[in-house]
Short mmCIF file of C-alpha atoms and ligand atoms in Angstrom, two decimals:
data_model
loop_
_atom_site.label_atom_id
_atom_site.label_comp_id
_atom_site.label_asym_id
_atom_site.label_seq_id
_atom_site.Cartn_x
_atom_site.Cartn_y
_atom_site.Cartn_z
CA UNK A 1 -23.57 -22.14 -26.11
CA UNK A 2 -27.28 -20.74 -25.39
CA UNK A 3 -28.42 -22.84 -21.73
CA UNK A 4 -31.91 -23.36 -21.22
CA UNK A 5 -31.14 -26.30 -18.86
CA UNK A 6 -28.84 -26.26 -15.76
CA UNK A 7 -29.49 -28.14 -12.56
CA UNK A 8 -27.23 -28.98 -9.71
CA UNK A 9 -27.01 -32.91 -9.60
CA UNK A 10 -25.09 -32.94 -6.29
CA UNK A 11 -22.78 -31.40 -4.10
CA UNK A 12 -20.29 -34.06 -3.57
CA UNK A 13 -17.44 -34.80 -1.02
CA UNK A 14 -15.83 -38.72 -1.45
CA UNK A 15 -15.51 -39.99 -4.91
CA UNK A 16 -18.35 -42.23 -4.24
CA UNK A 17 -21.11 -39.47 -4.56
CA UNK A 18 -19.72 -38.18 -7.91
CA UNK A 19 -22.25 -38.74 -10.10
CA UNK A 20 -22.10 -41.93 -12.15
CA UNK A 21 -22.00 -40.71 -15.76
CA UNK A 22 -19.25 -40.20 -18.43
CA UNK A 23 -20.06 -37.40 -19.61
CA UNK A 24 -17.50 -34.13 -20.38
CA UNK A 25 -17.08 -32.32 -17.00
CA UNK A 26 -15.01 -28.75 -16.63
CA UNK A 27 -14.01 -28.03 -13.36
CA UNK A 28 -13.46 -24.20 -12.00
CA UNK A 29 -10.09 -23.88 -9.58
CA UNK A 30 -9.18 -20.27 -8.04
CA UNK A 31 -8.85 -18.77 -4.57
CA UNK A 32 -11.88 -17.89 -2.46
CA UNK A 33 -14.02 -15.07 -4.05
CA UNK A 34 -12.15 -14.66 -6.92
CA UNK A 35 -15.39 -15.16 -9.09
CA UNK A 36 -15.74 -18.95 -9.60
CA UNK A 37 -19.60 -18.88 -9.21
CA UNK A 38 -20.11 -15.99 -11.05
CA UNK A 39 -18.24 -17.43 -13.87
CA UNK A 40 -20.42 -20.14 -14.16
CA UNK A 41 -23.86 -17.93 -13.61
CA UNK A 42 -22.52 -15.78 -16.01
CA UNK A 43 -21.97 -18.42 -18.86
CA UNK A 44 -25.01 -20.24 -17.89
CA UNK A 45 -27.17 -17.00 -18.20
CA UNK A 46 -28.76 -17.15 -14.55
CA UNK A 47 -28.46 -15.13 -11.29
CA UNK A 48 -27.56 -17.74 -8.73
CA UNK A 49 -27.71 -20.91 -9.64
CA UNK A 50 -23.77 -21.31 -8.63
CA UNK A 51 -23.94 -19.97 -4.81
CA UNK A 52 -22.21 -16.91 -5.04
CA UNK A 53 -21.38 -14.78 -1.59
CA UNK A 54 -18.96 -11.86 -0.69
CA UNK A 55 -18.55 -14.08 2.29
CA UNK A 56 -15.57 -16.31 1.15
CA UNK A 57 -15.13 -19.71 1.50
CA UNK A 58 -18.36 -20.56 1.30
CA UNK A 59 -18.58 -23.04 -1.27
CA UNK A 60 -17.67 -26.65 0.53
CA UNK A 61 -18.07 -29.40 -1.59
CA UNK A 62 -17.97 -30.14 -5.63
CA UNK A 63 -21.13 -28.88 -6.57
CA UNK A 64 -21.63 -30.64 -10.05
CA UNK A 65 -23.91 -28.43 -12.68
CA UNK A 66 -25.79 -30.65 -15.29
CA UNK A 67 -25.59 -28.32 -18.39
CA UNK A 68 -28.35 -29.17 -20.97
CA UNK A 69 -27.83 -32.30 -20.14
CA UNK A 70 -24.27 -32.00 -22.01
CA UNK A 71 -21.77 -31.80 -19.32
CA UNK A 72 -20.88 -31.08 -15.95
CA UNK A 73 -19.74 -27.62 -14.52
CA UNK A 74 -17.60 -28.67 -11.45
CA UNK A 75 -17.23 -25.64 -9.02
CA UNK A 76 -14.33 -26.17 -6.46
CA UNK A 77 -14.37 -24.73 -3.06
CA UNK A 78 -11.94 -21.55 -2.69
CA UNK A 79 -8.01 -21.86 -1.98
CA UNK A 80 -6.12 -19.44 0.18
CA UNK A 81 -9.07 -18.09 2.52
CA UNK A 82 -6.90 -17.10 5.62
CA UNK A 83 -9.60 -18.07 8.36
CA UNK A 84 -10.36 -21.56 7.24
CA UNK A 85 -7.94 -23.64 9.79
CA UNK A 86 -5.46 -25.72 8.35
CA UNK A 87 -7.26 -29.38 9.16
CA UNK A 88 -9.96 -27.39 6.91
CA UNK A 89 -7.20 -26.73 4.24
CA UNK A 90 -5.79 -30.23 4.04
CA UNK A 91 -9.10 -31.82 3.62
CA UNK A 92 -9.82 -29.33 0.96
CA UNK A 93 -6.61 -30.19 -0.81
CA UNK A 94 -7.14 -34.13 -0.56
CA UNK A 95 -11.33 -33.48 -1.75
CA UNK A 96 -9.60 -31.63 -5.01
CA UNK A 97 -6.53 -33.88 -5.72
CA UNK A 98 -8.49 -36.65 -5.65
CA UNK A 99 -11.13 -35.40 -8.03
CA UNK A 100 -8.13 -34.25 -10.67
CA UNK A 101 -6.02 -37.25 -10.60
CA UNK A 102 -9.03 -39.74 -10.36
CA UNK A 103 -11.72 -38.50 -12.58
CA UNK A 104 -11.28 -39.39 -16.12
CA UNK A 105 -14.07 -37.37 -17.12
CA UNK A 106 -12.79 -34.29 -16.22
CA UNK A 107 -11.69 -32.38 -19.76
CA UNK A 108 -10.30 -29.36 -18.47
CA UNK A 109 -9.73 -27.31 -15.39
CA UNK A 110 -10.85 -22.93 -15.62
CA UNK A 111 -8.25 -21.52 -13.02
CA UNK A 112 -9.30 -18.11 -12.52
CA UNK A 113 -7.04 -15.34 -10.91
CA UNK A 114 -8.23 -11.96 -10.24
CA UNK A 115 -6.40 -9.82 -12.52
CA UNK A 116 -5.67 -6.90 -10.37
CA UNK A 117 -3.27 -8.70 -8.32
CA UNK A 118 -0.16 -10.68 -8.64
CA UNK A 119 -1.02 -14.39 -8.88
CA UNK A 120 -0.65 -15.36 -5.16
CA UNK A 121 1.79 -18.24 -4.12
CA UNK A 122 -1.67 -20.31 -4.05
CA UNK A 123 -2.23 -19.20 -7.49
CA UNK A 124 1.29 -20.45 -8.52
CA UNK A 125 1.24 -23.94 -6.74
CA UNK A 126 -2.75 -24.70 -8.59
CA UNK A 127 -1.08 -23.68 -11.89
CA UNK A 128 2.05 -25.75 -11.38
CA UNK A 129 -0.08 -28.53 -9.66
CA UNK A 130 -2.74 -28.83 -13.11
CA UNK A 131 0.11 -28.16 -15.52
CA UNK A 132 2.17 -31.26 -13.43
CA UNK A 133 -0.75 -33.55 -14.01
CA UNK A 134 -1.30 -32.71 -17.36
CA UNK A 135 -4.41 -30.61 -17.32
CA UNK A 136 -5.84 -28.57 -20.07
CA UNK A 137 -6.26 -25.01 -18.62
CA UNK A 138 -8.38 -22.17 -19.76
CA UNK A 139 -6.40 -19.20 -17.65
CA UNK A 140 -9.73 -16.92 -16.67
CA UNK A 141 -8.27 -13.57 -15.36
CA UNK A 142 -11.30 -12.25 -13.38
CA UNK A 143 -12.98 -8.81 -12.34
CA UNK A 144 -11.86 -6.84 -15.85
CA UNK A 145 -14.11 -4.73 -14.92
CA UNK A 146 -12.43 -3.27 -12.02
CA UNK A 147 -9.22 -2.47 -14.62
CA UNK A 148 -8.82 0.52 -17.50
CA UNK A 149 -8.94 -1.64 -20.75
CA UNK A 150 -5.96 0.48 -21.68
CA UNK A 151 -3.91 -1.69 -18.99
CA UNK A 152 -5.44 -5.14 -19.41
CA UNK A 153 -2.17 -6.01 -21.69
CA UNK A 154 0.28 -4.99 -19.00
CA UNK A 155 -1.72 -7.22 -16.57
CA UNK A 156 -2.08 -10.08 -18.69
CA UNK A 157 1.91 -10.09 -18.94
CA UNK A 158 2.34 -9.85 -15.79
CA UNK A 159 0.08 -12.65 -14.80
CA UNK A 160 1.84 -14.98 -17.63
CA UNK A 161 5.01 -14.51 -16.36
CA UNK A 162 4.59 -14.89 -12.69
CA UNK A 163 3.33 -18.45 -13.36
CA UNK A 164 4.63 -19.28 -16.07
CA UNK A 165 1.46 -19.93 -18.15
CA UNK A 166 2.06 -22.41 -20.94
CA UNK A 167 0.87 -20.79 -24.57
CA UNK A 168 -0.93 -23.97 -25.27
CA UNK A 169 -3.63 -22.86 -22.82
CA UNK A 170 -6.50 -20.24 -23.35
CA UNK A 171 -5.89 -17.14 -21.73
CA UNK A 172 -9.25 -14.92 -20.96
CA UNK A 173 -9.88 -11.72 -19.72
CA UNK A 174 -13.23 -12.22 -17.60
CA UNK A 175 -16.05 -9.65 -16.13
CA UNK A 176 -19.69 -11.30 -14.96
CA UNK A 177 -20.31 -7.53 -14.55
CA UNK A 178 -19.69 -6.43 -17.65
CA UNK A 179 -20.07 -9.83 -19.30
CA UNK A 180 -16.61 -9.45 -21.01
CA UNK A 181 -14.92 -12.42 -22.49
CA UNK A 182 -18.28 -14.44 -22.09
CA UNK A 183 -18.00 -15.71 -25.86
CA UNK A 184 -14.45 -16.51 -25.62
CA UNK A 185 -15.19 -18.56 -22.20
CA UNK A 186 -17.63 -20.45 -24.12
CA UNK A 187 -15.34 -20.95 -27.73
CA UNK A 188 -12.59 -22.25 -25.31
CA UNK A 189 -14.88 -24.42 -23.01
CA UNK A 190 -16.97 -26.17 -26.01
CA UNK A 191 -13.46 -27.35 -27.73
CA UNK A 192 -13.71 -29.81 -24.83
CA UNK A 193 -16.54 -30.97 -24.91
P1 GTP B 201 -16.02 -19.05 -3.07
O1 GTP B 201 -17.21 -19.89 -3.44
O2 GTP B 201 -16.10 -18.48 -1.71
O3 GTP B 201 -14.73 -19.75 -3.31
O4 GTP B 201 -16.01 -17.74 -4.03
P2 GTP B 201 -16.18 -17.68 -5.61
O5 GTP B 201 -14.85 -17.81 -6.25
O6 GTP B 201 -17.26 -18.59 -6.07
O7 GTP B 201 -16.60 -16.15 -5.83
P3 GTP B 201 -18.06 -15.55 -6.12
O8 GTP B 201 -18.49 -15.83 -7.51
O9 GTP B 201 -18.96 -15.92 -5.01
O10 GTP B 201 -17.73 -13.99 -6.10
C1 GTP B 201 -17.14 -13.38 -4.95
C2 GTP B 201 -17.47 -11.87 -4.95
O11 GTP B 201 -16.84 -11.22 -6.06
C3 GTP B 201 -18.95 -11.55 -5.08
O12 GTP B 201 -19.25 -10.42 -4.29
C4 GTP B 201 -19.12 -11.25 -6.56
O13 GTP B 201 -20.21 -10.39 -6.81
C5 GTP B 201 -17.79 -10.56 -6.88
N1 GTP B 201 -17.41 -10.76 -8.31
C6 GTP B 201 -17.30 -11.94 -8.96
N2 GTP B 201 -16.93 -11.76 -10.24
C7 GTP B 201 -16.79 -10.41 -10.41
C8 GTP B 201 -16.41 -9.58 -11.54
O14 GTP B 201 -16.13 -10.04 -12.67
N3 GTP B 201 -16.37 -8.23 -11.31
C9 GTP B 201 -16.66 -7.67 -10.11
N4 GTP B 201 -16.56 -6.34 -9.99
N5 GTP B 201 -17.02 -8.43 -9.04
C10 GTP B 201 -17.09 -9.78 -9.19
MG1 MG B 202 -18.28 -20.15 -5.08
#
């Protein structure tokens, strides 16, 4: 998809500010700074419309994307960010749950992993806890850029296996540095739309 249009409608917290349409949305789960914002820049074609910071945790809220007027990119805040205390983390966790078990409109879920490392437990429970509920997943293995194509097989196995990624999902190798696997984002994104 070419976007000429992309606006943030709101940055949401209760259920009550989602925004009152029924249009497609795709929401973007993965641990803090794995590349969730840059995903969505990337696809979208723009710098920084998605807040992007090598500070993590800094996305609070479900900031909701209005993509030509088509759907809505929903970008998560970060998992797993050590600092943030644990009231932080349980309010996190209730903001999220509520928005994937309540929100019919949501079509699919990106959970993005950095694919240098082994999937962290965090990783594992937001796989297990989409694939429980029934979510379509697009699997976006971030920062291929940082990793020898030579070795992107051996570190797409290994990131299969240690969550036990169901071949029904879309499995993408992902760099908003080098742009790789921005077609196949796209291919995988529009058959939910
Ligand atoms: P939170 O909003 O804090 O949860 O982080 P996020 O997941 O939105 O990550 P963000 O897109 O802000 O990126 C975090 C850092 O990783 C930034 O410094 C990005 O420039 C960098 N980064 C993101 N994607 C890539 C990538 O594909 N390759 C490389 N080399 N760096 C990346
Ligand atoms: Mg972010």
């Amino acid at each position: 998809m070419k976007v000429h249009q992309a606006d943030i409608v709101i940055s949401a917290v209760s259920k009550a500010q989602y925004p009152p349409t029924a249009i497609p949305e795709i929401a973007l789960a993965g641990r803090s700074n794995v590349g969730k914002s840059s995903f969505i820049n990337t696809l979208i074609d723009r710098k920084s419309l998605a807040r992007t910071s090598s500070k993590p945790g800094k996305t609070q809220t479900l900031n909701f994307y209005l993509i030509e007027g088509k759907f809505h990119f929903v970008d998560v805040p970060g998992y797993g960010y050590a600092k943030v205390s644990k009231t932080e983390r349980n309010k996190w966790g209730k903001i999220f749950e509520t928005y994937l078990t309540e929100r019919p409109q949501l079509q699919a879920v990106v959970s993005l992993m950095d694919m240098r490392h082994e999937p962290s437990k965090e990783d594992i429970q937001m796989y297990n806890f989409l694939k429980y509920y029934n979510k379509s997943v697009i699997l976006v293995a971030t920062k291929a850029d940082k990793i020898p194509r030579g070795k992107w097989n051996k570190h797409e196995s290994m990131i299969k296996k240690s969550i036990g990624f169901d071949e029904e999902d879309d499995f993408i190798m992902f760099s908003s540095v080098t742009k790789q696997g921005k077609e196949a984002a796209w291919q995988a994104i529009e058959k939910y739309l």
